[in-house]
Tab-separated table of C-alpha atoms in Angstrom:
chain	number	residue	atom	x	y	z
A	901	UNK	CA	-3.901	15.609	18.019
A	902	UNK	CA	-2.687	12.489	19.743
A	903	UNK	CA	-2.211	10.002	16.915
A	904	UNK	CA	-1.133	6.384	17.023
A	905	UNK	CA	0.729	4.965	14.034
A	906	UNK	CA	1.432	1.250	13.635
A	907	UNK	CA	3.277	-0.014	10.570
A	908	UNK	CA	6.516	1.865	9.981
A	909	UNK	CA	7.669	0.269	6.727
A	910	UNK	CA	8.753	1.841	3.460
A	911	UNK	CA	5.405	3.635	3.149
A	912	UNK	CA	4.532	4.150	6.796
A	913	UNK	CA	7.727	5.927	7.806
A	914	UNK	CA	7.346	8.991	5.576
A	915	UNK	CA	3.608	9.112	6.268
A	916	UNK	CA	4.318	9.286	9.990
A	917	UNK	CA	6.997	11.937	9.376
A	918	UNK	CA	4.440	14.232	7.730
A	919	UNK	CA	2.145	13.934	10.752
A	920	UNK	CA	4.969	14.753	13.174
A	921	UNK	CA	6.091	17.683	11.012
A	922	UNK	CA	2.551	19.083	11.193
A	923	UNK	CA	2.810	19.216	14.993
A	924	UNK	CA	0.855	16.107	15.966
A	925	UNK	CA	1.972	13.880	18.825
A	926	UNK	CA	2.617	10.358	17.578
A	927	UNK	CA	2.551	7.151	19.608
A	928	UNK	CA	4.435	4.439	17.736
A	929	UNK	CA	4.654	0.659	17.968
A	930	UNK	CA	7.199	-1.692	16.382
A	931	UNK	CA	9.920	0.948	16.096
A	932	UNK	CA	12.973	-0.601	14.433
A	933	UNK	CA	16.316	0.842	13.330
A	934	UNK	CA	15.010	2.304	10.017
A	935	UNK	CA	12.270	4.167	11.924
A	936	UNK	CA	14.331	5.223	14.962
A	937	UNK	CA	14.552	8.760	13.605
A	938	UNK	CA	10.812	9.172	14.205
A	939	UNK	CA	11.455	8.966	17.944
A	940	UNK	CA	14.260	11.506	17.597
A	941	UNK	CA	11.753	13.795	15.859
A	942	UNK	CA	9.343	13.550	18.784
A	943	UNK	CA	7.445	10.285	18.361
A	944	UNK	CA	6.913	8.074	21.417
A	945	UNK	CA	7.759	4.385	21.161
A	946	UNK	CA	5.285	2.231	23.087
A	947	UNK	CA	5.388	-1.475	23.811
A	948	UNK	CA	2.051	-2.650	22.434
A	949	UNK	CA	-0.765	-1.794	20.079
A	950	UNK	CA	-3.025	-1.532	23.134
A	951	UNK	CA	-0.764	1.137	24.652
A	952	UNK	CA	-0.831	3.068	21.380
A	953	UNK	CA	-4.632	3.003	21.332
A	954	UNK	CA	-4.842	4.110	24.966
A	955	UNK	CA	-2.578	7.089	24.259
A	956	UNK	CA	-4.268	8.184	21.027
A	957	UNK	CA	-7.476	9.739	19.727
A	958	UNK	CA	-6.848	8.458	16.191
A	959	UNK	CA	-5.045	5.182	15.442
A	960	UNK	CA	-3.608	4.687	11.939
A	961	UNK	CA	-2.518	1.284	10.614
A	962	UNK	CA	-0.205	0.728	7.638
A	963	UNK	CA	0.409	-3.023	7.615
A	964	UNK	CA	1.239	-5.656	4.970
A	965	UNK	CA	-1.807	-7.950	4.859
A	966	UNK	CA	-5.216	-8.865	6.242
A	967	UNK	CA	-3.944	-11.210	9.013
A	968	UNK	CA	-1.531	-8.510	10.219
A	969	UNK	CA	-4.351	-5.998	10.571
A	970	UNK	CA	-6.570	-8.507	12.365
A	971	UNK	CA	-3.793	-9.386	14.841
A	972	UNK	CA	-2.924	-5.747	15.580
A	973	UNK	CA	-6.583	-4.840	16.030
A	974	UNK	CA	-7.953	-7.847	17.886
A	975	UNK	CA	-5.023	-9.945	19.118
A	976	UNK	CA	-3.679	-9.949	22.682
A	977	UNK	CA	-2.723	-6.391	23.707
A	978	UNK	CA	-4.258	-5.225	20.434
A	979	UNK	CA	-5.777	-1.898	19.513
A	980	UNK	CA	-9.319	-2.971	20.442
A	981	UNK	CA	-8.276	-3.536	24.058
A	982	UNK	CA	-7.059	0.060	24.337
A	983	UNK	CA	-9.998	1.816	22.696
A	984	UNK	CA	-12.557	3.966	24.461
A	985	UNK	CA	-15.706	5.487	23.025
A	986	UNK	CA	-15.295	8.159	20.359
A	987	UNK	CA	-11.877	7.126	19.094
A	988	UNK	CA	-11.157	6.619	15.389
A	989	UNK	CA	-9.311	3.783	13.665
A	990	UNK	CA	-8.013	4.439	10.133
A	991	UNK	CA	-6.662	1.393	8.320
A	992	UNK	CA	-4.461	2.549	5.432
A	993	UNK	CA	-3.247	-0.976	4.663
A	994	UNK	CA	-4.307	-2.804	1.490
A	995	UNK	CA	-6.378	-5.768	2.631
A	996	UNK	CA	-9.525	-7.788	1.937
A	997	UNK	CA	-12.697	-5.706	1.439
A	998	UNK	CA	-14.755	-8.496	3.025
A	999	UNK	CA	-12.566	-8.643	6.142
A	1000	UNK	CA	-12.596	-4.851	6.314
A	1001	UNK	CA	-16.377	-4.778	6.682
A	1002	UNK	CA	-16.098	-7.263	9.558
A	1003	UNK	CA	-13.316	-5.277	11.254
A	1004	UNK	CA	-15.301	-2.045	10.931
A	1005	UNK	CA	-18.356	-3.629	12.529
A	1006	UNK	CA	-16.341	-4.926	15.469
A	1007	UNK	CA	-14.692	-1.555	16.082
A	1008	UNK	CA	-17.986	0.325	15.788
A	1009	UNK	CA	-19.523	-2.081	18.338
A	1010	UNK	CA	-17.003	-0.628	20.808
A	1011	UNK	CA	-18.419	2.861	20.251
A	1012	UNK	CA	-15.596	3.923	17.926
A	1013	UNK	CA	-15.375	4.937	14.270
A	1014	UNK	CA	-13.586	3.161	11.429
A	1015	UNK	CA	-12.308	4.170	7.998
A	1016	UNK	CA	-10.564	2.003	5.452
A	1017	UNK	CA	-8.217	4.319	3.557
A	1018	UNK	CA	-5.743	2.373	1.396
A	1019	UNK	CA	-3.269	4.373	-0.653
A	1020	UNK	CA	-1.599	4.418	-4.037
A	1021	UNK	CA	1.501	6.272	-5.135
A	1022	UNK	CA	4.312	4.135	-3.770
A	1023	UNK	CA	7.270	5.313	-1.756
A	1024	UNK	CA	7.607	8.408	-3.945
A	1025	UNK	CA	4.044	9.473	-3.218
A	1026	UNK	CA	4.492	8.763	0.490
A	1027	UNK	CA	7.659	10.869	0.691
A	1028	UNK	CA	6.066	13.753	-1.213
A	1029	UNK	CA	2.759	13.617	0.709
A	1030	UNK	CA	1.122	13.079	-2.681
A	1031	UNK	CA	-0.617	9.741	-2.152
A	1032	UNK	CA	-3.958	8.875	-3.676
A	1033	UNK	CA	-6.203	7.807	-0.792
A	1034	UNK	CA	-9.357	5.743	-1.375
A	1035	UNK	CA	-11.671	5.878	1.621
A	1036	UNK	CA	-14.565	3.751	2.810
A	1037	UNK	CA	-16.761	4.840	5.727
A	1038	UNK	CA	-19.347	7.329	6.942
A	1039	UNK	CA	-19.280	10.869	5.507
A	1040	UNK	CA	-19.121	12.520	8.957
A	1041	UNK	CA	-16.161	10.359	9.963
A	1042	UNK	CA	-14.420	11.074	6.654
A	1043	UNK	CA	-14.867	14.813	7.157
A	1044	UNK	CA	-13.337	14.511	10.621
A	1045	UNK	CA	-10.315	12.607	9.306
A	1046	UNK	CA	-9.774	14.639	6.132
A	1047	UNK	CA	-7.311	17.189	7.621
A	1048	UNK	CA	-5.051	14.301	8.682
A	1049	UNK	CA	-5.354	12.526	5.352
A	1050	UNK	CA	-4.463	15.761	3.554
A	1051	UNK	CA	-1.090	15.726	5.336
A	1052	UNK	CA	-0.274	12.450	3.580
A	1053	UNK	CA	-2.069	12.654	0.239
A	1054	UNK	CA	-3.527	14.903	-2.437
A	1055	UNK	CA	-6.192	12.943	-4.314
A	1056	UNK	CA	-8.521	11.860	-1.503
A	1057	UNK	CA	-11.898	10.343	-2.347
A	1058	UNK	CA	-14.692	8.979	-0.191
A	1059	UNK	CA	-15.653	6.022	-2.380
A	1060	UNK	CA	-18.527	4.698	-0.273
A	1061	UNK	CA	-19.142	2.607	2.832
A	1062	UNK	CA	-16.587	0.564	4.767
A	1063	UNK	CA	-14.874	-1.877	2.418
A	1064	UNK	CA	-15.378	0.274	-0.664
A	1065	UNK	CA	-12.010	1.958	-0.193
A	1066	UNK	CA	-10.374	-1.457	-0.251
A	1067	UNK	CA	-12.375	-2.419	-3.343
A	1068	UNK	CA	-11.051	0.693	-5.100
A	1069	UNK	CA	-7.505	-0.229	-4.076
A	1070	UNK	CA	-7.852	-3.740	-5.517
A	1071	UNK	CA	-9.065	-2.162	-8.765
A	1072	UNK	CA	-6.048	0.156	-8.669
A	1073	UNK	CA	-3.685	-2.771	-8.222
A	1074	UNK	CA	-5.204	-4.593	-11.194
A	1075	UNK	CA	-4.485	-1.577	-13.394
A	1076	UNK	CA	-0.972	-0.995	-12.040
A	1077	UNK	CA	0.004	-4.667	-12.162
A	1078	UNK	CA	-1.154	-5.146	-15.725
A	1079	UNK	CA	0.536	-1.897	-16.740
A	1080	UNK	CA	3.838	-3.009	-15.211
A	1081	UNK	CA	3.610	-6.318	-17.071
A	1082	UNK	CA	2.829	-4.467	-20.318
A	1083	UNK	CA	5.772	-2.082	-19.918
A	1084	UNK	CA	8.073	-5.000	-19.087
A	1085	UNK	CA	6.938	-6.915	-22.183
A	1086	UNK	CA	7.387	-3.842	-24.380
A	1087	UNK	CA	10.901	-3.095	-23.151
A	1088	UNK	CA	11.909	-6.754	-23.391
A	1089	UNK	CA	10.580	-6.824	-26.963
A	1090	UNK	CA	12.548	-3.687	-27.808
A	1091	UNK	CA	15.749	-5.132	-26.389
A	1092	UNK	CA	15.386	-8.489	-28.154
A	1093	UNK	CA	14.611	-6.719	-31.424
A	1094	UNK	CA	17.932	-4.873	-31.161
A	1095	UNK	CA	16.695	-1.422	-30.135
A	1096	UNK	CA	17.872	0.568	-27.103
A	1097	UNK	CA	15.126	0.130	-24.448
A	1098	UNK	CA	16.004	3.504	-22.911
A	1099	UNK	CA	15.444	5.256	-26.223
A	1100	UNK	CA	12.257	3.290	-26.893
A	1101	UNK	CA	10.922	4.328	-23.500
A	1102	UNK	CA	11.844	7.951	-24.223
A	1103	UNK	CA	9.955	7.822	-27.504
A	1104	UNK	CA	6.895	6.175	-25.967
A	1105	UNK	CA	6.674	8.813	-23.231
A	1106	UNK	CA	5.634	11.299	-25.900
A	1107	UNK	CA	2.756	9.212	-27.225
A	1108	UNK	CA	-0.486	7.544	-26.209
A	1109	UNK	CA	1.412	4.767	-24.396
A	1110	UNK	CA	2.724	7.280	-21.861
A	1111	UNK	CA	1.862	6.514	-18.242
A	1112	UNK	CA	3.224	6.945	-14.733
A	1113	UNK	CA	4.226	3.280	-14.802
A	1114	UNK	CA	6.197	3.759	-18.026
A	1115	UNK	CA	7.753	6.898	-16.554
A	1116	UNK	CA	8.731	5.598	-13.099
A	1117	UNK	CA	8.893	1.818	-13.397
A	1118	UNK	CA	10.101	1.851	-16.980
A	1119	UNK	CA	13.058	3.905	-15.807
A	1120	UNK	CA	13.726	1.403	-13.038
A	1121	UNK	CA	13.662	-1.418	-15.586
A	1122	UNK	CA	16.120	0.415	-17.838
A	1123	UNK	CA	18.450	1.374	-14.992
A	1124	UNK	CA	18.039	-1.994	-13.201
A	1125	UNK	CA	17.170	-0.298	-9.901
A	1126	UNK	CA	14.890	-2.802	-8.196
A	1127	UNK	CA	15.096	-1.792	-4.528
A	1128	UNK	CA	11.513	-1.438	-3.225
A	1129	UNK	CA	9.421	0.635	-3.694
A	1130	UNK	CA	6.557	-1.739	-3.550
A	1131	UNK	CA	7.484	-5.383	-3.286
A	1132	UNK	CA	6.364	-8.001	-5.795
A	1133	UNK	CA	5.275	-10.143	-2.839
A	1134	UNK	CA	2.813	-7.479	-1.681
A	1135	UNK	CA	1.501	-6.766	-5.170
A	1136	UNK	CA	0.915	-10.491	-5.670
A	1137	UNK	CA	-1.134	-10.390	-2.466
A	1138	UNK	CA	-3.308	-7.614	-3.910
A	1139	UNK	CA	-3.869	-9.473	-7.183
A	1140	UNK	CA	-4.758	-12.573	-5.195
A	1141	UNK	CA	-7.486	-10.514	-3.520
A	1142	UNK	CA	-8.729	-9.590	-6.996
A	1143	UNK	CA	-8.677	-13.157	-8.307
A	1144	UNK	CA	-10.383	-14.518	-5.175
A	1145	UNK	CA	-13.073	-11.829	-5.384
A	1146	UNK	CA	-13.598	-12.586	-9.073
A	1147	UNK	CA	-14.325	-16.206	-8.191
A	1148	UNK	CA	-16.849	-15.149	-5.546
A	1149	UNK	CA	-18.492	-12.735	-8.005
A	1150	UNK	CA	-18.436	-15.245	-10.899
A	1151	UNK	CA	-16.592	-12.848	-13.185
A	1152	UNK	CA	-13.543	-13.374	-15.372
A	1153	UNK	CA	-10.377	-11.335	-14.778
A	1154	UNK	CA	-8.060	-13.244	-17.141
A	1155	UNK	CA	-5.307	-10.634	-17.380
A	1156	UNK	CA	-5.218	-10.053	-13.639
A	1157	UNK	CA	-4.906	-13.819	-13.156
A	1158	UNK	CA	-2.099	-14.043	-15.724
A	1159	UNK	CA	-0.169	-11.226	-14.043
A	1160	UNK	CA	-0.665	-12.909	-10.679
A	1161	UNK	CA	0.882	-16.074	-12.139
A	1162	UNK	CA	3.808	-14.052	-13.478
A	1163	UNK	CA	4.333	-12.672	-9.978
A	1164	UNK	CA	4.174	-16.225	-8.608
A	1165	UNK	CA	7.062	-17.074	-10.937
A	1166	UNK	CA	8.976	-13.964	-9.833
A	1167	UNK	CA	8.628	-14.984	-6.197
A	1168	UNK	CA	9.736	-18.536	-7.055
A	1169	UNK	CA	12.872	-16.999	-8.626
A	1170	UNK	CA	13.645	-15.223	-5.338
A	1171	UNK	CA	12.477	-11.761	-6.448
A	1172	UNK	CA	9.567	-11.410	-4.047
A	1173	UNK	CA	11.173	-8.646	-2.014
A	1174	UNK	CA	12.279	-6.637	-5.044
A	1175	UNK	CA	10.311	-3.742	-6.475
A	1176	UNK	CA	7.429	-4.820	-8.713
A	1177	UNK	CA	9.295	-3.304	-11.671
A	1178	UNK	CA	11.622	-6.322	-11.312
A	1179	UNK	CA	8.860	-8.325	-12.985
A	1180	UNK	CA	10.818	-7.732	-16.186
A	1181	UNK	CA	13.472	-10.143	-14.906
A	1182	UNK	CA	10.945	-12.982	-14.905
A	1183	UNK	CA	10.032	-12.218	-18.521
A	1184	UNK	CA	13.730	-12.086	-19.379
A	1185	UNK	CA	14.205	-15.506	-17.795
A	1186	UNK	CA	11.347	-16.854	-19.920
A	1187	UNK	CA	13.142	-15.392	-22.941
A	1188	UNK	CA	16.276	-17.347	-22.078
A	1189	UNK	CA	18.317	-14.568	-20.516
A	1190	UNK	CA	20.549	-15.607	-17.580
A	1191	UNK	CA	20.150	-14.136	-14.115
């Protein structure tokens, strides 16, 4: 297929690689030095999102935030200007569920289809084509897109209508964020109590506290490897979506709000572009540790 891919960051690059490796022709926009190898592998670098849409049957977005998606879709020389009837837009970014429903309606008004398909699994999942993909949209459109999604992920679920995939992703980010904060608190406690955090983590991996966050991010905390990964700044954005939605729904999400505030402090310390496992450094600072 002729596929457009816009958003070649830490996650987008390996996702695009899997599509090229499967034999698809990729039109790319915003190719920078870290993604130059995609052109060497056969991708075509084009000068605008509109050009990508004109050259493609399916256009995939993997962008940081809601305003980025809106600009790429509907801004000057955006995707919408290059669409013709029957094309499919798949937004794999993590953005506002409310905005997603609006974007889907505007794309469908052009005679095209739209899926929101945010992912979980981080850079490791993207590299291993093992992402969890949460999809919102029509069943027939999902069935059409499934072979492409299966090249990038393993656990792929049609959650419901447009926007429901994004709602599932916000729920995912609540769980992951709170789990990261819990692991960070536990390892900080172990260290301050005089135990070896690495050994404590090893022991906990054999019990009920075991989790992927303890396994992957706990190791990063122990080894002090905080290169992203998934940036604290982006995870804070996702928790902000949760907290804002909670206000609109008149529900309390006290732990999500507290973790969002902890991420605010991490960003204030200059850690916004570090992996979200670096949240432990903010807790260490609150405990009086230097750095």
